[in-house]
mmCIF file of C-alpha atoms and ligand atoms in Angstrom:
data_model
loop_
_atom_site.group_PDB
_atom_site.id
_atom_site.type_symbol
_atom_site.label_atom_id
_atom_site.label_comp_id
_atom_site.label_asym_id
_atom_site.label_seq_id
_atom_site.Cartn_x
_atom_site.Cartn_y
_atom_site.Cartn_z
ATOM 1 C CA UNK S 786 17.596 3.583 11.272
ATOM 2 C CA UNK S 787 16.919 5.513 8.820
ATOM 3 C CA UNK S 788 15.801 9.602 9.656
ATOM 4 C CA UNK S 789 11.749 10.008 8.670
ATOM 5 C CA UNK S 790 11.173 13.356 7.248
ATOM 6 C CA UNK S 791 7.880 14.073 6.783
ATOM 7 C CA UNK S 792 6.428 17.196 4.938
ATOM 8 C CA UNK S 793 2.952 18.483 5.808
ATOM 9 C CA UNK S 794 1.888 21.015 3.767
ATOM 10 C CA UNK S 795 -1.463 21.706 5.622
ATOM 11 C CA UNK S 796 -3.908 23.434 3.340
ATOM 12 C CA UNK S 797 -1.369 24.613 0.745
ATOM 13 C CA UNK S 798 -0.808 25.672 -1.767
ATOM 14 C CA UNK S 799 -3.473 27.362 -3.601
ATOM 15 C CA UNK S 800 -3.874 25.690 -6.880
ATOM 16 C CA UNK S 801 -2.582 22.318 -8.802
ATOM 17 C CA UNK S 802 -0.042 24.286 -10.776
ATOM 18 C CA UNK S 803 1.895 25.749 -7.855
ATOM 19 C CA UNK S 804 1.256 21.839 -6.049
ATOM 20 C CA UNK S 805 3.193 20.992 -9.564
ATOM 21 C CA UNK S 806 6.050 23.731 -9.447
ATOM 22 C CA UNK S 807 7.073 23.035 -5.631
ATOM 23 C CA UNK S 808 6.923 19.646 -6.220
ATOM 24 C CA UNK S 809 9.377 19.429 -9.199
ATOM 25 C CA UNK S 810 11.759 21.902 -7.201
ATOM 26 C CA UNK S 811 11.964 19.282 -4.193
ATOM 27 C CA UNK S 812 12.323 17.108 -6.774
ATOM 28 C CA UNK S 813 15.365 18.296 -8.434
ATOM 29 C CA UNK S 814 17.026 19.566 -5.355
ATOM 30 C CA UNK S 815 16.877 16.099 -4.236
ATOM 31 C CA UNK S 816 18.722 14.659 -7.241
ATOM 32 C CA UNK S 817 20.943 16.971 -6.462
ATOM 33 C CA UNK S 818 21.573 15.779 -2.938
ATOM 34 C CA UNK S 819 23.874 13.386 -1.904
ATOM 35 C CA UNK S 820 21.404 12.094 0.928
ATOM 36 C CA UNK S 821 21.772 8.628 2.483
ATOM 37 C CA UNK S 822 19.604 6.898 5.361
ATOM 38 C CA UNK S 823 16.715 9.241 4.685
ATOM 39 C CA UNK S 824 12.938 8.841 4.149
ATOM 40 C CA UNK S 825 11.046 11.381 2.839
ATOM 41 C CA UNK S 826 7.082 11.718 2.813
ATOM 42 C CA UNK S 827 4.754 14.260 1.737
ATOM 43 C CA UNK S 828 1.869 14.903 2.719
ATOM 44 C CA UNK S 829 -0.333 17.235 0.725
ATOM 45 C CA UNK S 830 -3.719 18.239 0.316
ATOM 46 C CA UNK S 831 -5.657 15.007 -1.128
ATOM 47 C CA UNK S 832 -6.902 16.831 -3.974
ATOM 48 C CA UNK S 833 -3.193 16.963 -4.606
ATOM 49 C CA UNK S 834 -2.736 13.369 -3.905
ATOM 50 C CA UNK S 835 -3.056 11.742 -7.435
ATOM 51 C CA UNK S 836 -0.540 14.143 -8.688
ATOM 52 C CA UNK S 837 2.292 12.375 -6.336
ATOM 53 C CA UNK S 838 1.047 9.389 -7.303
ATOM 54 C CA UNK S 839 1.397 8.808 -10.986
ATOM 55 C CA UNK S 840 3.606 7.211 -12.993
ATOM 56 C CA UNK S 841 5.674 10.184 -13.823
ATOM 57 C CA UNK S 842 6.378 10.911 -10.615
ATOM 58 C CA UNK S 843 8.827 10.199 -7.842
ATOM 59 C CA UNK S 844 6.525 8.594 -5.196
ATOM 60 C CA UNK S 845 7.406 4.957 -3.817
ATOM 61 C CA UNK S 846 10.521 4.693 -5.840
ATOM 62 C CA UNK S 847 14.337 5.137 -5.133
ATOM 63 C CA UNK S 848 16.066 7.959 -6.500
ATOM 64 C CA UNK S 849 19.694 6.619 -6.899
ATOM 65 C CA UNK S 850 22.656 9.107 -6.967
ATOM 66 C CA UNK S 851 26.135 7.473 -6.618
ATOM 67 C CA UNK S 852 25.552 4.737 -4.289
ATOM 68 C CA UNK S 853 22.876 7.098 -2.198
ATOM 69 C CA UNK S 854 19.210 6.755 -1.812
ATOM 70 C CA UNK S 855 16.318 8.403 -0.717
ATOM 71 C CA UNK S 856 13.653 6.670 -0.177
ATOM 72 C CA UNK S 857 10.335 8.568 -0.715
ATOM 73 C CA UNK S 858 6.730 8.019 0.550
ATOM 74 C CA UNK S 859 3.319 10.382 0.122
ATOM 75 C CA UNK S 860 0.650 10.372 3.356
ATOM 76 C CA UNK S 861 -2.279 12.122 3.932
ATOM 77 C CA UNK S 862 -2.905 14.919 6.402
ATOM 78 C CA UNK S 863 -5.981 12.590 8.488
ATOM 79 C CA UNK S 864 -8.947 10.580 7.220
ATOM 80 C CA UNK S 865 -11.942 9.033 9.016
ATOM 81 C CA UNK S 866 -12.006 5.902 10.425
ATOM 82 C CA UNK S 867 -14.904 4.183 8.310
ATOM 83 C CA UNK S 868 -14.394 1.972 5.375
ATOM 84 C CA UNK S 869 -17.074 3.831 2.999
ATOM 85 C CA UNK S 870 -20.613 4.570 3.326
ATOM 86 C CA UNK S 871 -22.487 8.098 4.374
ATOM 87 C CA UNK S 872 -19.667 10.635 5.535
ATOM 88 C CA UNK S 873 -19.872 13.294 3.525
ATOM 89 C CA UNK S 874 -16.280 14.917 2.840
ATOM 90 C CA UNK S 875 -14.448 12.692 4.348
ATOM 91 C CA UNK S 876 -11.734 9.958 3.293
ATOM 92 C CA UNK S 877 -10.942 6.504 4.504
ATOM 93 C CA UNK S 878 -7.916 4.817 5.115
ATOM 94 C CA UNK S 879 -8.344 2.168 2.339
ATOM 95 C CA UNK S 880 -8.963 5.158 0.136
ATOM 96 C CA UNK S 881 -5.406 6.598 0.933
ATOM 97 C CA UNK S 882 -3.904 2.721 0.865
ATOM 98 C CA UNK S 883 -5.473 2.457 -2.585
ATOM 99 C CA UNK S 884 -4.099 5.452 -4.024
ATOM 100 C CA UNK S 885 -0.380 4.329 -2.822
ATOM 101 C CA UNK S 886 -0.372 6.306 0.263
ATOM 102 C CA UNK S 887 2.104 4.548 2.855
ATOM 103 C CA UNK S 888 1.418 7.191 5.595
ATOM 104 C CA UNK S 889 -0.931 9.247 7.190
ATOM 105 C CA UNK S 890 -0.805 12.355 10.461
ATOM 106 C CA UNK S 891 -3.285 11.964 12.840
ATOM 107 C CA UNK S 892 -4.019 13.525 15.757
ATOM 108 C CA UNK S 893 -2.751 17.123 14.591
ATOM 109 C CA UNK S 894 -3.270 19.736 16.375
ATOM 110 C CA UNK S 895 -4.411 21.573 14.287
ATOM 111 C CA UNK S 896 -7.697 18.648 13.917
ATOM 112 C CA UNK S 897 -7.958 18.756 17.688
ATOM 113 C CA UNK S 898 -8.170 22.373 17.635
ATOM 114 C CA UNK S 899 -10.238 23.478 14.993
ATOM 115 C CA UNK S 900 -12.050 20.587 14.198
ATOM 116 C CA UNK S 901 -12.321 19.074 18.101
ATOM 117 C CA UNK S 902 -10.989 15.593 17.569
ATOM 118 C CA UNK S 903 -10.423 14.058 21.148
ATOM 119 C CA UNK S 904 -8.408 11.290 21.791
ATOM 120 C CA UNK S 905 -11.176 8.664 21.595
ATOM 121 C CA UNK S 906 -11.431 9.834 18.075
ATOM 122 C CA UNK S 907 -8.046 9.711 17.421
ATOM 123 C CA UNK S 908 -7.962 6.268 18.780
ATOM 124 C CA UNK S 909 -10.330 4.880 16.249
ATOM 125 C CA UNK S 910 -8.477 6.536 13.178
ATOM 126 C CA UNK S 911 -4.989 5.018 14.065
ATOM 127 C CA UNK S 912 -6.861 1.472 14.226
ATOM 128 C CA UNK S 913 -8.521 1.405 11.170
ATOM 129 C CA UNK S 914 -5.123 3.388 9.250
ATOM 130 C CA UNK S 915 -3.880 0.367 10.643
ATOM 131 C CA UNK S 916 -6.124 -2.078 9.324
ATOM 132 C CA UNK S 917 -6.005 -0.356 5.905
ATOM 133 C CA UNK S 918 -2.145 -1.121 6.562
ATOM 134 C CA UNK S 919 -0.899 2.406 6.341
ATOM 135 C CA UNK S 920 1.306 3.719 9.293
ATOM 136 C CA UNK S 921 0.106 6.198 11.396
ATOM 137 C CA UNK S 922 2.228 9.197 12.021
ATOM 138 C CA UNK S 923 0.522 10.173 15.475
ATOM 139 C CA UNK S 924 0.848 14.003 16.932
ATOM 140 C CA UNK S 925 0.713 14.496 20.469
ATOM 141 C CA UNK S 926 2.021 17.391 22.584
ATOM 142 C CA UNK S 927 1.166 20.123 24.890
ATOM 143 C CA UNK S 928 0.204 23.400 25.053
ATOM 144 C CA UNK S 929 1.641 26.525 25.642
ATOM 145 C CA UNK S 930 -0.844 26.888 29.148
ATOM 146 C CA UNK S 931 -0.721 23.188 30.039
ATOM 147 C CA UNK S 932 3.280 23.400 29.199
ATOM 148 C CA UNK S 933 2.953 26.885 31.860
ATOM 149 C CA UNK S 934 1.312 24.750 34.299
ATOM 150 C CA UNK S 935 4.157 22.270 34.137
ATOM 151 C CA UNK S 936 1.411 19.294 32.752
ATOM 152 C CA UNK S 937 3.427 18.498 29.862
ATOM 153 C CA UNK S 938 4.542 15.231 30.774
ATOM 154 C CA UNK S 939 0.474 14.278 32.214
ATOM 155 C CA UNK S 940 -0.437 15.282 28.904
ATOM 156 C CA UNK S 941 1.570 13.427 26.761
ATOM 157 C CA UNK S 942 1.012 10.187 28.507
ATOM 158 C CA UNK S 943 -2.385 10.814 28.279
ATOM 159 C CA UNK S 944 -2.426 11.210 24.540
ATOM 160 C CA UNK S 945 -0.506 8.192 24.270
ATOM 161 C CA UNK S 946 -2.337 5.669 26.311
ATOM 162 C CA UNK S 947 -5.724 6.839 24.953
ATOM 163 C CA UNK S 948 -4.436 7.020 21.466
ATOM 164 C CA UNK S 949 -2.626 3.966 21.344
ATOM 165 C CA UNK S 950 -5.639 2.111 23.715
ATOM 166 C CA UNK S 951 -5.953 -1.704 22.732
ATOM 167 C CA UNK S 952 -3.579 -1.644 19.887
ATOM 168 C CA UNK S 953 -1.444 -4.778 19.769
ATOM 169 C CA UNK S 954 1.918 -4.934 20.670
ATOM 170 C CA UNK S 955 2.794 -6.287 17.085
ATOM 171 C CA UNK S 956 0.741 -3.498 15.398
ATOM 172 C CA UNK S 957 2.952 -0.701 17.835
ATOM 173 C CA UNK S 958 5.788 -0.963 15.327
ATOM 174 C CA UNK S 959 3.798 0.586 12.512
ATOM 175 C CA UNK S 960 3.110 3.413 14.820
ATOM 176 C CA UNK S 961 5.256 7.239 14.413
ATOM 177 C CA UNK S 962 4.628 9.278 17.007
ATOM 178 C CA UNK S 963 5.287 12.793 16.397
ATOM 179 C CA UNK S 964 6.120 15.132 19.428
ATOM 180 C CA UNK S 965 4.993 18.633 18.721
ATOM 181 C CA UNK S 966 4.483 20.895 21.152
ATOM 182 C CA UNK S 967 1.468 23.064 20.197
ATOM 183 C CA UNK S 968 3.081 26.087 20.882
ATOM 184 C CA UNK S 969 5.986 25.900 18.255
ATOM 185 C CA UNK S 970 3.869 24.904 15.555
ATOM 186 C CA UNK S 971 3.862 27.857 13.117
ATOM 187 C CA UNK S 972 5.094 30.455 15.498
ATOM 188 C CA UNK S 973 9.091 30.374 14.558
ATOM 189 C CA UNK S 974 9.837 29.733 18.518
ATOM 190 C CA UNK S 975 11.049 25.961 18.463
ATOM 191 C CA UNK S 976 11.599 24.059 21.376
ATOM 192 C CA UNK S 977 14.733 23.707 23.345
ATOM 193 C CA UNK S 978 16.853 20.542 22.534
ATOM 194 C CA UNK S 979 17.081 19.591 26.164
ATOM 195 C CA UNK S 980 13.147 19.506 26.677
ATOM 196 C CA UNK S 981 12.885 18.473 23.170
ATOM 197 C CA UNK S 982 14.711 15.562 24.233
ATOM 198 C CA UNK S 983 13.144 15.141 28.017
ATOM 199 C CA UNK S 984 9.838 14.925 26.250
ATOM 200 C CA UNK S 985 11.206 12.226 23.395
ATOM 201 C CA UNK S 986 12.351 9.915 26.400
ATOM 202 C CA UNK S 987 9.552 10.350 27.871
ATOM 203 C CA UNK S 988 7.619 9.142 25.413
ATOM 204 C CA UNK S 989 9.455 5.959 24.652
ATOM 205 C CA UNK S 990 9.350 5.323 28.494
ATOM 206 C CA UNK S 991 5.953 5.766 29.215
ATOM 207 C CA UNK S 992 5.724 3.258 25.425
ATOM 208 C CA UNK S 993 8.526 0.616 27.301
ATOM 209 C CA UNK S 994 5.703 1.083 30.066
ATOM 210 C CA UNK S 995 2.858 0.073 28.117
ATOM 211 C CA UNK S 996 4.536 -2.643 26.064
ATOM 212 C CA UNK S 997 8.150 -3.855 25.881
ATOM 213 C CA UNK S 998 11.716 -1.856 25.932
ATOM 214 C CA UNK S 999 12.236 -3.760 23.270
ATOM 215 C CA UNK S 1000 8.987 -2.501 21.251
ATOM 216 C CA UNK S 1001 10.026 1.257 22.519
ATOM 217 C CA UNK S 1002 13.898 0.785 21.136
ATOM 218 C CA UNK S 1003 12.236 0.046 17.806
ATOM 219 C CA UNK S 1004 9.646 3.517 18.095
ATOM 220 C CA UNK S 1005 10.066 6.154 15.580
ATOM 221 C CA UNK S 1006 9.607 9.421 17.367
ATOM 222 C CA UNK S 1007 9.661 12.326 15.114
ATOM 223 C CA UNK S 1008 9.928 15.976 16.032
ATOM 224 C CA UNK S 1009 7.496 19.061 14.732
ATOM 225 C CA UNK S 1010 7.294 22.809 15.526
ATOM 226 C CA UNK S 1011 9.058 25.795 13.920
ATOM 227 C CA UNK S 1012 11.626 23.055 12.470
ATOM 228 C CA UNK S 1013 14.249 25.283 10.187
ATOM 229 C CA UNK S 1014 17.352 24.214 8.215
ATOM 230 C CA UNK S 1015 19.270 25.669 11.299
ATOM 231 C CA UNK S 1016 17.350 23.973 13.571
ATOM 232 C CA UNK S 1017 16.578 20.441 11.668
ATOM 233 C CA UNK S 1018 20.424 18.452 12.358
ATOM 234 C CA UNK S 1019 19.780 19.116 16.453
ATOM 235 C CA UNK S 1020 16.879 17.725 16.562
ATOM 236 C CA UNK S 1021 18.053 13.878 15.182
ATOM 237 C CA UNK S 1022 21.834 14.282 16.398
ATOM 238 C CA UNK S 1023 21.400 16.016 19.665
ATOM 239 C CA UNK S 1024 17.895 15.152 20.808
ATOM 240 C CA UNK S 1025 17.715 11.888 19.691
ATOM 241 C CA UNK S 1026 14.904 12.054 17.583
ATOM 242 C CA UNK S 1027 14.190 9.640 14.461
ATOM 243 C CA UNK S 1028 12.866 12.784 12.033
ATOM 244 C CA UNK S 1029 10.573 15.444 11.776
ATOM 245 C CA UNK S 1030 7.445 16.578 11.285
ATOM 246 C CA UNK S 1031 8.203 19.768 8.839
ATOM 247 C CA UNK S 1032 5.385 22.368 8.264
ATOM 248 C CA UNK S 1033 6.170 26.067 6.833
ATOM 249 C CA UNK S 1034 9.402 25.283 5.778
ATOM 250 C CA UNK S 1035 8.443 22.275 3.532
ATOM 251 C CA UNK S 1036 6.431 25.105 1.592
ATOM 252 C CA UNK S 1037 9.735 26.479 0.745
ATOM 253 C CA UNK S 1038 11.662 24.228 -1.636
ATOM 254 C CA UNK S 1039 15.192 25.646 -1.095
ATOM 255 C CA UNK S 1040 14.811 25.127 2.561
ATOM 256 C CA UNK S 1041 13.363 21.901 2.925
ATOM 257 C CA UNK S 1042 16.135 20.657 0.756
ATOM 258 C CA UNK S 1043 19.027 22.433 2.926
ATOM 259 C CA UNK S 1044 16.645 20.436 5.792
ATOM 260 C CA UNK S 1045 17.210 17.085 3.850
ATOM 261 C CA UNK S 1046 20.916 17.462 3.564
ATOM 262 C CA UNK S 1047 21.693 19.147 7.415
ATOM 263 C CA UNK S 1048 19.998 15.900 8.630
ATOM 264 C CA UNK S 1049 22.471 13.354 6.729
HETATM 265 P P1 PGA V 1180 5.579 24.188 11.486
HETATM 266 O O1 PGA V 1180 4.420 23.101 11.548
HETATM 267 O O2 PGA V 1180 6.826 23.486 11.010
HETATM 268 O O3 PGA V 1180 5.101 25.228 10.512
HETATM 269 O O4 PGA V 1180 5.747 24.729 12.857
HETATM 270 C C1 PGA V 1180 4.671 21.810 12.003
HETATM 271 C C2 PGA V 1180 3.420 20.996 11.988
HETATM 272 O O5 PGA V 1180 2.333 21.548 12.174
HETATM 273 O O6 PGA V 1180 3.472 19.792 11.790
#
């Protein structure tokens, strides 16, 4: 399988032209790479969006170096979970599907947090990503109290039973669910590997649970949290994961490409 990478730049960076400059640096940092079994997706601002998506750009293509490839996708950071209509500032899936977009995070924490999206919410935004056939990158994870109060496990199989609620088994597989414990987003203190890992097992048991070992095998589960170029390898070789969810760092071109090559 091949290790998801997925870059969420959040609300950065300021303008179009420095959107531009970081994006041609990952660019030629990747040619540069000798990367193999890798998928890489950004996910930037939409206002950004178009700028991923032209011609001239690298998005949805192959970049071929020697017999390698990296495989490249862009997805946006949520939308809403209506078609069109009265919704002022918001953005539907089929809007994202119709601009390329192969991906989109939901369920942030960042969205639950500031902007109080609950799971019911969350729920109705993976099914109609799904409809609009994009996969859904879903966040879940605990935080740093509920971790304290030793709920993590209660609160990720919450999360995933009301987030995945009534989704059909053969719709699961377009499903990434992103483990990120709340309190190692942004704060530079990642988690262990061995909890890292408890909580990645857990998931795809409680999953098995809900629908099939088989569809669980098959799960993408990606790490997120204060991943670093020293921390990134771990992660997918120790832990078990299938990629990351990469914030700060993928601001920094020179370290989200030493990222892209520890995790090959
Ligand atoms: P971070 O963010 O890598 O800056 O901790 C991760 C995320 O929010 O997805």
């Amino acid at each position: 399988m091949k290790s998801l990478i997925v870059a969420n730049w959040k609300m950065n960076p300021d303008s179009l032209e420095e959107a531009k400059n970081l994006f041609n640096l990952i660019k030629r940092g990747l040619t540069k790479t000798k990367n193999k079994k890798l998928e890489v997706v950004i996910c930037p601002p939409f206002v950004y969006l178009p700028l991923f998506l032209g011609s001239s750009t690298f998005a949805q293509t192959r970049l071929r170096y020697g017999g390698s490839s990296v495989a490249f996708g862009v997805g946006g950071q949520d939308c809403f979970w209506e078609e069109k209509g009265a919704f002022t500032g918001e953005i539907s899936p089929v809007m994202l599907k119709n601009l390329g977009c192969q991906y989109v995070i939901l369920g942030h924490s960042e969205r639950r947090r500031h902007f109080l999206e609950n799971d019911e919410m969350i729920n109705k935004k993976i099914k109609a990503t799904i409809f609009s056939k994009l996969n859904p990158i879903l966040c879940i994870g605990e935080t740093q109290v509920e971790r304290d109060k030793g709920l993590t496990k209660k609160i990720l199989n919450f999360q995933i039973r009301k987030g995945l609620k009534g989704i059909a088994k053969k719709e699961i597989k377009k499903i990434i669910i992103a483990y990120e414990p709340v309190w190692a987003i942004g704060t530079g203190k990642s988690c262990s590997l061995k909890d890292a890992r408890v909580a990645g097992d857990f998931i795809r048991r409680t999953i098995s649970l809900i629908h099939s070992r088989k569809i669980a095998k098959g799960l993408r589960i990606l790490y997120g949290g204060s991943v670093n170029s020293e921390n990134a390898a771990n992660y997918i070789f120790a832990a078990n994961f299938q990629g990351l969810l990469v914030g700060g760092a993928s601001l920094n071109a020179k370290e989200f490409i030493k990222i892209l090559n520890n995790v090959t």
